[in-house]
Structures are given as C-alpha cells and as structure tokens.
Short mmCIF file of C-alpha atoms in Angstrom, two decimals:
data_model
loop_
_atom_site.label_atom_id
_atom_site.label_comp_id
_atom_site.label_asym_id
_atom_site.label_seq_id
_atom_site.Cartn_x
_atom_site.Cartn_y
_atom_site.Cartn_z
CA MET P 127 136.11 76.95 80.01
CA PRO P 128 138.13 73.70 80.46
CA TRP P 129 139.43 74.79 83.87
CA VAL P 130 135.91 75.62 85.04
CA ALA P 131 134.65 72.18 83.95
CA ALA P 132 137.64 70.51 85.62
CA LEU P 133 136.98 72.43 88.84
CA THR P 134 133.34 71.29 88.77
CA ALA P 135 134.48 67.68 88.39
CA VAL P 136 136.98 68.01 91.24
CA LEU P 137 134.30 69.44 93.51
CA THR P 138 132.01 66.55 92.56
CA ALA P 139 134.72 64.03 93.44
CA VAL P 140 135.49 65.72 96.77
CA LEU P 141 131.84 66.03 97.77
CA GLY P 142 131.11 62.46 96.69
CA TRP P 143 134.05 61.19 98.73
CA ALA P 144 133.14 63.31 101.77
CA LEU P 145 129.54 62.07 101.77
CA LEU P 146 130.71 58.45 101.45
CA ALA P 147 133.51 58.60 104.03
CA ASP P 148 132.59 56.83 107.27
CA ALA P 149 135.39 55.55 109.50
CA GLU P 150 132.89 53.48 111.50
CA ARG P 151 131.61 51.49 108.50
CA TRP P 152 133.31 48.18 107.81
CA GLY P 153 134.98 48.16 104.41
CA GLY P 154 133.78 44.61 103.74
CA LEU P 155 130.24 45.83 103.04
CA TRP P 156 131.04 46.22 99.35
CA MET P 157 127.55 46.70 97.95
CA ALA P 158 126.49 48.80 100.94
CA ALA P 159 129.26 51.29 100.14
CA VAL P 160 128.20 51.38 96.49
CA LEU P 161 124.56 51.97 97.44
CA VAL P 162 125.43 54.73 99.93
CA HIS P 163 127.50 56.31 97.17
CA TYR P 164 124.54 56.11 94.81
CA HIS P 165 122.13 57.51 97.42
CA ASN P 166 124.45 60.51 97.73
CA LEU P 167 123.64 61.33 94.11
CA GLY P 168 120.39 62.79 95.47
CA LEU P 169 122.34 65.51 97.27
CA LEU P 170 124.91 66.10 94.53
CA TRP P 171 122.46 66.22 91.63
CA PRO P 172 120.81 69.60 92.43
CA LEU P 173 124.22 71.14 93.14
CA VAL P 174 125.69 69.94 89.85
CA LEU P 175 122.53 71.05 88.04
CA ALA P 176 122.84 74.54 89.53
CA GLY P 177 126.59 74.80 88.91
CA CYS P 178 126.27 73.78 85.27
CA ALA P 179 123.31 76.14 84.81
CA TRP P 180 125.68 78.93 85.85
CA LEU P 181 128.11 77.72 83.18
CA GLY P 182 125.34 77.43 80.60
CA ARG P 183 124.12 81.00 81.08
CA ARG P 184 127.47 82.25 79.82
CA ASP P 185 127.79 82.38 76.05
CA TRP P 186 130.61 79.86 75.75
CA PRO P 187 129.98 79.00 72.09
CA ALA P 188 130.31 82.65 71.12
CA ARG P 189 133.49 83.06 73.14
CA THR P 190 134.98 79.93 71.64
CA GLU P 191 134.21 81.15 68.13
CA LEU P 192 136.18 84.37 68.72
CA VAL P 193 139.43 82.51 69.27
CA GLU P 194 138.99 79.91 66.55
CA SER P 195 140.37 80.39 63.06
CA THR P 196 137.63 78.18 61.57
CA PRO P 197 134.14 78.81 62.93
CA ARG P 198 132.17 75.72 63.94
CA THR P 199 128.45 75.13 63.96
CA ARG P 200 126.58 75.76 67.20
CA ALA P 201 125.95 72.03 67.59
CA ALA P 202 129.65 71.24 67.24
CA ARG P 203 130.69 73.88 69.75
CA ALA P 204 127.98 72.79 72.18
CA ALA P 205 129.08 69.17 71.76
CA LEU P 206 132.59 70.04 72.93
CA VAL P 207 131.25 71.82 75.99
CA ALA P 208 128.70 69.13 76.88
CA VAL P 209 131.06 66.19 76.35
CA LEU P 210 133.82 67.86 78.35
CA VAL P 211 131.53 68.70 81.28
CA ALA P 212 129.70 65.34 81.26
CA GLY P 213 132.90 63.32 80.94
CA LEU P 214 134.70 65.13 83.74
CA LEU P 215 131.69 64.92 86.03
CA ALA P 216 131.36 61.16 85.44
CA LEU P 217 135.09 60.72 86.06
CA GLY P 218 134.90 62.72 89.28
CA TRP P 219 131.93 60.64 90.42
CA MET P 220 133.77 57.35 89.91
CA LEU P 221 136.97 58.63 91.52
CA SER P 222 135.02 59.52 94.66
CA LEU P 223 134.35 55.79 95.17
CA LEU P 224 138.02 54.74 95.04
CA ASP P 225 138.50 54.86 98.80
CA GLY P 226 135.44 52.71 99.48
CA ALA P 227 136.41 50.24 96.75
CA ALA P 228 139.97 49.94 98.09
CA ARG P 229 138.69 49.23 101.61
CA ALA P 230 136.34 46.56 100.24
CA VAL P 231 139.20 44.86 98.36
CA LEU P 232 141.41 44.88 101.47
CA ALA P 233 138.60 43.37 103.57
CA ALA P 234 138.47 40.41 101.16
CA SER P 235 134.74 40.01 101.66
CA TYR P 236 132.00 38.82 99.35
CA GLN P 237 131.93 40.75 96.08
CA PRO P 238 128.36 40.72 94.75
CA PRO P 239 127.83 40.35 91.02
CA GLY P 240 126.64 43.50 89.30
CA TRP P 241 128.07 45.84 91.96
CA TYR P 242 129.30 48.12 89.15
CA TRP P 243 125.82 48.93 87.80
CA PRO P 244 124.98 51.51 90.49
CA VAL P 245 128.41 53.07 89.94
CA LEU P 246 127.83 53.43 86.19
CA LEU P 247 124.26 54.57 86.79
CA GLY P 248 125.49 57.25 89.17
CA ALA P 249 128.10 58.40 86.63
CA LEU P 250 125.35 58.68 84.02
CA GLY P 251 123.15 60.53 86.52
CA VAL P 252 125.73 63.16 87.44
CA ALA P 253 126.66 63.62 83.76
CA THR P 254 122.96 64.11 83.01
CA ALA P 255 122.73 66.80 85.68
CA GLY P 256 125.63 68.57 83.98
CA VAL P 257 124.18 68.52 80.47
CA LEU P 258 120.67 69.42 81.65
CA GLY P 259 122.09 72.25 83.74
CA LEU P 260 123.97 73.65 80.74
CA GLY P 261 120.78 73.57 78.68
CA LEU P 262 118.63 75.18 81.34
CA GLY P 263 121.27 77.84 81.94
CA ARG P 264 121.23 78.76 78.28
CA LEU P 265 117.43 78.73 78.18
CA MET P 266 117.17 80.96 81.30
CA PRO P 267 120.37 83.04 81.49
CA SER P 268 119.48 84.66 84.79
CA ARG P 269 121.66 84.84 87.88
CA LEU P 270 118.78 83.35 89.84
CA THR P 271 118.55 80.21 87.66
CA GLY P 272 121.24 78.30 89.53
CA PRO P 273 120.04 79.02 93.08
CA VAL P 274 116.42 78.30 92.12
CA LEU P 275 117.40 74.97 90.53
CA ALA P 276 119.49 74.00 93.55
CA PHE P 277 116.75 74.83 96.05
CA GLY P 278 113.96 73.29 93.98
CA GLY P 279 115.99 70.16 93.32
CA LEU P 280 116.81 69.63 96.98
CA VAL P 281 113.18 70.14 97.99
CA MET P 282 112.02 67.61 95.38
CA ILE P 283 114.68 65.01 96.16
CA ILE P 284 114.35 65.22 99.94
CA GLY P 285 110.65 66.01 100.22
CA SER P 286 109.14 63.56 97.73
CA PRO P 287 110.27 60.35 99.47
CA LEU P 288 109.13 61.72 102.84
CA LEU P 289 105.65 62.45 101.50
CA TRP P 290 105.07 59.41 99.29
CA GLU P 291 107.47 56.67 100.38
CA GLU P 292 104.69 54.54 101.87
CA THR P 293 103.02 54.39 98.46
CA ASN P 294 106.02 52.55 96.95
CA SER P 295 105.20 54.27 93.68
CA ARG P 296 107.63 53.56 90.86
CA ALA P 297 107.62 57.31 90.16
CA LEU P 298 109.79 57.69 93.28
CA LEU P 299 112.57 55.90 91.38
CA LEU P 300 112.72 58.82 88.96
CA ILE P 301 114.34 60.81 91.78
CA PRO P 302 118.14 60.70 91.33
CA GLY P 303 119.76 58.48 93.94
CA HIS P 304 116.50 56.94 95.17
CA LEU P 305 116.33 53.13 95.36
CA GLY P 306 113.63 52.55 97.96
CA PRO P 307 114.47 50.60 101.15
CA THR P 308 117.91 48.94 101.10
CA ASP P 309 120.28 47.18 103.49
CA GLU P 310 123.71 45.58 103.25
CA TYR P 311 122.27 42.55 101.43
CA SER P 312 120.53 44.57 98.69
CA ALA P 313 121.45 44.47 95.01
CA VAL P 314 119.98 46.78 92.37
CA GLY P 315 117.56 44.95 90.05
CA TRP P 316 117.95 45.04 86.27
CA ARG P 317 114.60 46.80 85.79
CA THR P 318 115.76 49.59 88.08
CA VAL P 319 119.02 49.99 86.16
CA ILE P 320 117.32 50.08 82.75
CA GLY P 321 114.48 52.35 83.88
CA GLN P 322 116.67 54.90 85.61
CA ALA P 323 119.23 54.84 82.79
CA ALA P 324 116.46 55.54 80.25
CA TRP P 325 115.25 58.46 82.37
CA PHE P 326 118.74 59.93 82.69
CA VAL P 327 119.44 59.59 78.97
CA ALA P 328 116.14 61.30 78.17
CA LEU P 329 116.91 64.21 80.51
CA ALA P 330 120.38 64.53 79.01
CA ALA P 331 118.84 64.63 75.53
CA THR P 332 116.51 67.41 76.64
CA GLY P 333 119.46 69.36 78.00
CA TRP P 334 121.34 68.79 74.73
CA VAL P 335 118.49 70.14 72.62
CA LEU P 336 118.24 73.23 74.82
CA LEU P 337 121.97 73.76 74.54
CA VAL P 338 122.33 73.45 70.76
CA SER P 339 119.04 74.93 69.59
CA GLY P 340 118.79 78.48 68.37
CA ALA P 341 115.17 78.83 67.32
CA ARG P 342 112.33 79.02 69.84
CA ARG P 343 110.41 76.31 67.98
CA THR P 344 113.32 73.92 68.37
CA ARG P 345 113.51 74.63 72.07
CA LEU P 346 109.86 73.73 72.42
CA LEU P 347 110.74 70.28 71.10
CA ALA P 348 113.26 69.84 73.92
CA ALA P 349 110.54 68.45 76.20
CA LEU P 350 109.87 65.57 73.80
CA PRO P 351 112.85 63.37 74.87
CA ALA P 352 111.94 63.86 78.53
CA VAL P 353 108.33 62.88 77.92
CA LEU P 354 109.33 59.78 75.96
CA GLY P 355 111.92 58.86 78.58
CA LEU P 356 109.35 59.26 81.32
CA ALA P 357 106.98 56.88 79.55
CA VAL P 358 109.72 54.28 78.98
CA ALA P 359 111.04 54.54 82.53
CA LEU P 360 107.64 54.17 84.18
CA SER P 361 106.86 51.13 82.03
CA VAL P 362 110.10 49.41 83.08
CA LEU P 363 110.72 50.47 86.68
CA PRO P 364 109.45 48.16 89.47
CA PRO P 365 107.62 49.40 92.58
CA ALA P 366 109.99 51.35 94.82
CA ASP P 367 110.12 48.64 97.51
CA ARG P 368 111.40 46.13 94.93
CA ALA P 369 114.01 48.32 93.28
CA ALA P 370 116.89 46.74 95.22
CA PRO P 371 115.92 43.20 96.32
CA ARG P 372 118.13 41.06 98.50
CA ASP P 373 121.00 39.12 96.95
CA PRO P 374 120.36 35.53 98.11
CA HIS P 375 124.03 34.59 97.75
CA ALA P 376 125.09 37.40 100.12
CA ALA P 377 122.69 36.07 102.78
CA GLU P 378 123.76 32.41 102.46
CA LEU P 379 125.09 30.90 105.69
CA VAL P 380 128.77 29.96 106.01
CA CYS P 381 129.56 27.79 109.04
CA ALA P 382 132.71 27.10 111.03
CA ASP P 383 134.11 23.59 111.24
CA GLY P 384 133.15 21.50 114.24
CA GLU P 385 130.38 21.64 116.81
CA PRO P 386 128.39 23.42 118.14
CA ARG P 387 127.31 25.03 114.89
CA VAL P 388 128.30 28.70 114.43
CA CYS P 389 127.41 30.45 111.16
CA VAL P 390 127.43 33.89 109.57
CA THR P 391 126.22 35.09 106.20
CA ARG P 392 128.60 34.99 103.25
CA LEU P 393 128.82 38.77 103.37
CA TYR P 394 130.27 38.60 106.89
CA GLU P 395 132.43 35.51 106.38
CA PRO P 396 135.71 37.32 107.29
CA THR P 397 134.33 37.85 110.83
CA LEU P 398 133.55 34.16 111.48
CA PRO P 399 136.85 33.37 113.28
CA GLN P 400 136.09 36.14 115.82
CA LEU P 401 132.67 34.69 116.59
CA VAL P 402 133.35 30.95 116.97
CA ASP P 403 134.94 30.70 120.43
CA PRO P 404 132.72 33.22 122.32
CA ALA P 405 129.60 31.80 120.66
CA ARG P 406 130.46 28.26 121.74
CA ARG P 407 131.22 29.41 125.29
CA ALA P 408 127.81 31.12 125.39
CA LEU P 409 126.09 27.94 124.19
CA THR P 410 127.80 26.04 127.00
CA THR P 411 126.50 28.55 129.55
CA LEU P 412 122.96 28.35 128.14
CA ARG P 413 122.86 24.65 129.02
CA ARG P 414 121.78 25.76 132.49
CA LEU P 415 118.30 26.23 131.01
CA PRO P 416 115.85 23.58 129.78
CA GLN P 417 115.75 23.10 125.99
CA PRO P 418 118.95 25.09 125.45
CA PRO P 419 120.03 26.23 121.97
CA THR P 420 122.69 24.24 120.14
CA ALA P 421 123.71 26.69 117.40
CA VAL P 422 124.44 30.37 116.83
CA ILE P 423 123.68 31.89 113.43
CA GLN P 424 123.72 35.45 112.21
CA GLY P 425 120.25 36.93 111.85
CA THR P 426 119.54 39.14 108.85
CA ALA P 427 116.35 40.87 109.98
CA ARG P 428 116.41 44.52 111.02
CA TYR P 429 117.37 44.88 114.68
CA GLY P 430 114.30 45.05 116.93
CA THR P 431 111.83 43.61 114.40
CA PHE P 432 109.81 40.42 114.81
CA VAL P 433 111.74 37.25 113.96
CA GLU P 434 110.51 33.66 113.83
CA GLN P 435 112.77 32.01 116.43
CA ARG P 436 113.51 28.39 117.35
CA HIS P 437 114.51 26.83 120.67
CA ASP P 438 117.63 25.23 119.23
CA THR P 439 119.09 28.31 117.51
CA VAL P 440 120.38 31.66 118.68
CA GLN P 441 119.93 34.34 116.03
CA LEU P 442 122.59 36.99 116.54
CA SER P 443 122.57 40.52 115.13
CA LEU P 444 126.12 41.38 114.03
CA THR P 445 127.62 44.85 113.79
CA VAL P 446 131.16 45.21 112.49
CA GLY P 447 133.28 48.29 113.14
CA GLY P 448 135.53 50.13 110.74
CA ASP P 449 138.53 48.06 111.86
CA GLY P 450 136.79 44.79 110.96
CA THR P 451 136.11 43.67 114.53
CA ILE P 452 132.66 42.68 115.77
CA SER P 453 131.14 45.52 117.78
CA THR P 454 129.30 44.66 120.98
CA GLY P 455 126.93 46.58 123.21
CA THR P 456 128.30 46.97 126.73
CA GLY P 457 130.45 43.87 126.97
CA SER P 458 131.84 40.99 124.93
CA ILE P 459 130.36 38.90 122.14
CA GLU P 460 129.60 36.18 124.67
CA GLU P 461 127.70 38.63 126.88
CA ASP P 462 125.73 39.93 123.91
CA ILE P 463 124.56 36.39 123.17
CA LEU P 464 123.67 35.66 126.81
CA ASP P 465 121.64 38.88 127.24
CA GLY P 466 118.05 37.79 126.72
CA ALA P 467 119.14 34.16 127.25
CA GLY P 468 120.08 33.75 123.61
CA THR P 469 117.04 35.40 122.00
CA TRP P 470 116.48 38.08 119.39
CA LYS P 471 115.66 41.53 120.71
CA CYS P 472 112.08 42.40 119.74
CA GLY P 473 108.63 42.93 121.26
CA ALA P 474 107.71 46.63 121.07
CA ALA P 475 107.12 49.45 118.64
CA ASP P 476 110.13 51.63 117.81
CA ASP P 477 108.76 54.64 119.68
CA ASP P 478 107.53 52.76 122.79
CA THR P 479 110.41 53.76 125.07
CA ASP P 480 108.88 52.54 128.33
CA THR P 481 108.27 49.03 127.01
CA TRP P 482 111.76 48.87 125.50
CA ASN P 483 113.23 49.88 128.86
CA ARG P 484 111.47 46.95 130.53
CA ILE P 485 112.48 44.56 127.74
CA ASP P 486 116.12 45.72 127.97
CA ALA P 487 116.06 45.33 131.74
CA ALA P 488 114.68 41.78 131.55
CA ARG P 489 117.24 40.79 128.91
CA THR P 490 120.06 42.25 131.00
CA VAL P 491 118.87 40.40 134.10
CA ALA P 492 118.83 37.08 132.22
CA GLY P 493 122.37 37.65 131.01
CA LEU P 494 123.61 38.61 134.49
CA TRP P 495 121.96 35.56 136.05
CA LEU P 496 123.49 33.20 133.48
CA ARG P 497 126.95 34.69 134.13
CA ASP P 498 126.46 34.64 137.93
CA ARG P 499 126.80 38.40 138.13
CA HIS P 500 124.87 40.60 140.55
CA SER P 501 125.18 44.16 139.28
CA PRO P 502 124.62 45.66 135.83
CA PRO P 503 127.43 47.37 133.89
CA GLU P 504 128.15 50.99 134.76
CA THR P 505 127.37 52.07 131.20
CA LEU P 506 123.73 51.01 131.49
CA TRP P 507 121.56 54.11 131.47
CA GLU P 508 119.62 54.98 134.60
CA PRO P 509 115.96 54.05 133.84
CA VAL P 510 117.03 50.54 132.80
CA ARG P 511 119.60 50.26 135.59
CA ALA P 512 116.97 50.87 138.28
CA LEU P 513 114.72 48.20 136.77
CA VAL P 514 117.62 45.75 136.63
CA ASP P 515 118.56 46.31 140.27
CA ARG P 516 114.96 45.73 141.37
CA ALA P 517 114.59 42.55 139.30
CA MET P 518 117.95 41.11 140.40
CA THR P 519 117.05 41.64 144.06
CA PHE P 520 113.73 39.85 143.59
CA LEU P 521 115.19 37.02 141.50
CA ARG P 522 118.13 36.26 143.80
CA ALA P 523 115.76 35.97 146.76
CA LEU P 524 114.05 32.96 145.15
CA PRO P 525 115.22 29.33 145.45
CA VAL P 526 117.65 28.27 142.71
CA GLU P 527 115.06 26.08 140.99
CA ALA P 528 112.59 28.98 140.91
CA GLN P 529 115.25 31.30 139.51
CA THR P 530 115.94 28.85 136.69
CA ALA P 531 112.22 28.49 135.98
CA ARG P 532 111.76 32.29 135.81
CA VAL P 533 114.65 32.80 133.39
CA ALA P 534 113.49 29.84 131.28
CA ALA P 535 109.95 31.27 131.15
CA MET P 536 111.33 34.66 130.16
CA ARG P 537 113.29 32.99 127.35
CA GLU P 538 110.14 31.26 126.11
CA ALA P 539 108.33 34.62 125.98
CA ALA P 540 111.29 36.29 124.25
CA LEU P 541 111.29 33.59 121.59
CA ASP P 542 107.74 34.72 120.77
CA CYS P 543 108.75 38.42 120.79
CA ARG P 544 106.45 39.18 123.71
CA SER P 545 106.69 42.44 125.62
CA ASP P 546 106.01 41.14 129.17
CA LEU P 547 109.51 39.75 129.84
CA TYR P 548 110.08 41.93 132.90
CA ASP P 549 106.77 40.95 134.44
CA ILE P 550 107.61 37.26 134.03
CA LEU P 551 110.83 37.75 136.01
CA THR P 552 109.39 39.92 138.77
CA ASN P 553 105.72 39.15 139.34
CA PRO P 554 105.16 37.39 142.69
#
C-alpha cells in the first residue's frame, strides 16, 4: 500500500509540473504562476479522485490486519491509509510548483502578499480528492467506479464554467481549481480561500466517513458534512468575478529617473531598464505630430479592449518572454510604440476580422510614416499587407502638410478607440 500511495503522489507531482511548465512565460509573474498551478487542479482533481477510488475498492484494512500482530479498529486502519494518501498527494502538489517558484525568485520581481494561500488551498484540494476517492471506492467497489468518476469529474469541471460562467454564480467556485476571471495582477481574496477551504474539508470529511464506516446507516450520514460544508461555502464565497480581485500594489507605477517619463507596473519593474531608451526615442519621433505625447506608461487593460486614453500619454501593452526580455510584434520596442502613432490598439469586436485588418493596416501605416519607411515588414500577413501598400501609396502622394494632418487625425480617432482609422488615412 505505501508504494502505491507514493506512486500516486509522484504522478501528481509530475502532472502538476507538466501542466505548469511553460518556457515562454516569464518567471517574474509570481502570482500568475501560482494561479495557473491552482487552475490545473481542475484537471488533476478527477484523475486523483479516480485513482484513489481504485485504491479504496481494495480491502486495504483487511489486508493490513492480516500482517499485524495486534489488530486495530477500522477507524485506526483507515486513518493510516487516508493520512498517508492525503499527505503524499499534498506533498506532490507542492513539489510540482518548485520550478515555477525558483524561476520567480531568480527573476527578483514583485512578490505579492498571500501568494501561498492558493498553494495551500490546492494542496488541501488534491488531498481532499484522495480521501473522497478512497471513500467512494470503498462504497462502490466496482471496476467502473474510477473511470466513471474521472469522466464525470472532467465533464463537470470543464463543462460547468462554459455553460454558466456569464452568471458569475458563487456556486462556480465550488469547482476545484476555478477562480473566475484572472490575470497577472490578480490575488485570491480571503472569502474565496475560506469558502473553498470549507468546501474541501467538508468533502474530505464525507470521504472519511465512507472509508471508516461499516454500517449502512453510518454511511447514510456521510452526506451530512458535505451538505453543511456546501451551506458554509456558499454563504462565504463571493461572486465568481470577484474571487480573485486585482492587487493594487502589483499595478502601481514605477518610473525611471529623468525625463521624458517612462513607467511600468511594480510587477514588471525588472523590465524597466529595457524600455527606457526605446520609449524615449519613440517620444522624440512622435514630436512630428501636433499635441504629441510626453510619457510612456504600461497599460494594464486586456489587449484590444477599450481604454480611456490621453493625448500626453502612450499606454503600452507589455509582453515579456521566458528569458525576461520584452517581446515585440514584428520589430523593436520603439516600432511597437510608433505603430498607431502611440495609441492603444482597440476599436473592434474580437471576432470582427475585417475591421481588425483595417485597424492593423492603419496603425502600421502610421508607424511606417513616422519612421520614414515605405514598405511594411515581410512578416505582415497578406490581407493587411495589401491594405498597407494601398494606403502608403495614397498617403505619400499628398503634400507633406496633408500627410501630417492625416496621421494626426488618425491618432485622434485611435485615442477614442474608433474603427475608421483606415478610412481617415485613405479617403479622398
């Protein structure tokens, strides 16, 4: 029995590590790594439940009693099994985060307070799956119990958010690994921690009762802890869209010395030295336009969404690669800032491909004009490339003053997240 429990824990650690591993993700996103790790609980939970149900269907207490000189009570024998399985599963879960934690320490980035709560909550969750699986396996000692639990669990965990996520019901937070919408600035709220912990403890208690009970009447009482835990959890848990609110300290701006002003959020502070020089060169280039911006700051809104913009500030969306360097689109950081004449990319619905193509083309044209370039990069995909070529031909045929006025008008429209940027550049 011990080697089987140890093997289950090792598999949990390996699967948890494999699901978390991402060479492209910057290690400095400490809380983001923790939250991805916790989200992965949703995939591991049904598998652990099924594996431990297979263990539970075997009469381990009886086998243990045969080799013991002093017989123990069923509760004592079950306690050894449950504690061993739960403890090893929790240990395996925490070990699977070691790589992500080490990368975060080496990146020397902002360490949010309370980052350990999702880790402990995940350890409790995977241990709960183990104990509940043992209990259900003993209650239903069929070879089909494990596969049915695995399939049913995956359907529930994957399907429920897809069907009811827009409701933001707090019941969604009863799903292992579910925290509602999150991003790199999120931090798990205390109500979420307490509510989910209460739910996990209640499920573990139900599994315990099923494991140690011998009489049918006692087994019927096993549902009582789960019912009580459900009531407590639902009274404590917040709506799903407020389960992991933003950490205001992570989103605070940290600025470089000197002028013009260049700032990033505290979470991305290690990348600030990479941004300063290209950002200031871009601000110098943007002085060709009327009312040019005088600062570059990191934006924290989701890429492509509406953002309240100001004339004097460029809001830049930052992406950092696994090696800690700022990732750019088709060129340099400076070119990324100049595309769109220093504006945030927005103006169309996510699925409106045609409008996005025209917006991308207009933004590319503005950047090329500011850099005195005539042809788009080779990596630009064909529908946008054709639009860019047509707009550049039209724009360059105008007098210099008219060119400046067109690009300035396009920038004004982009600051308002309008969708007609291409028309502004190309309409006669």
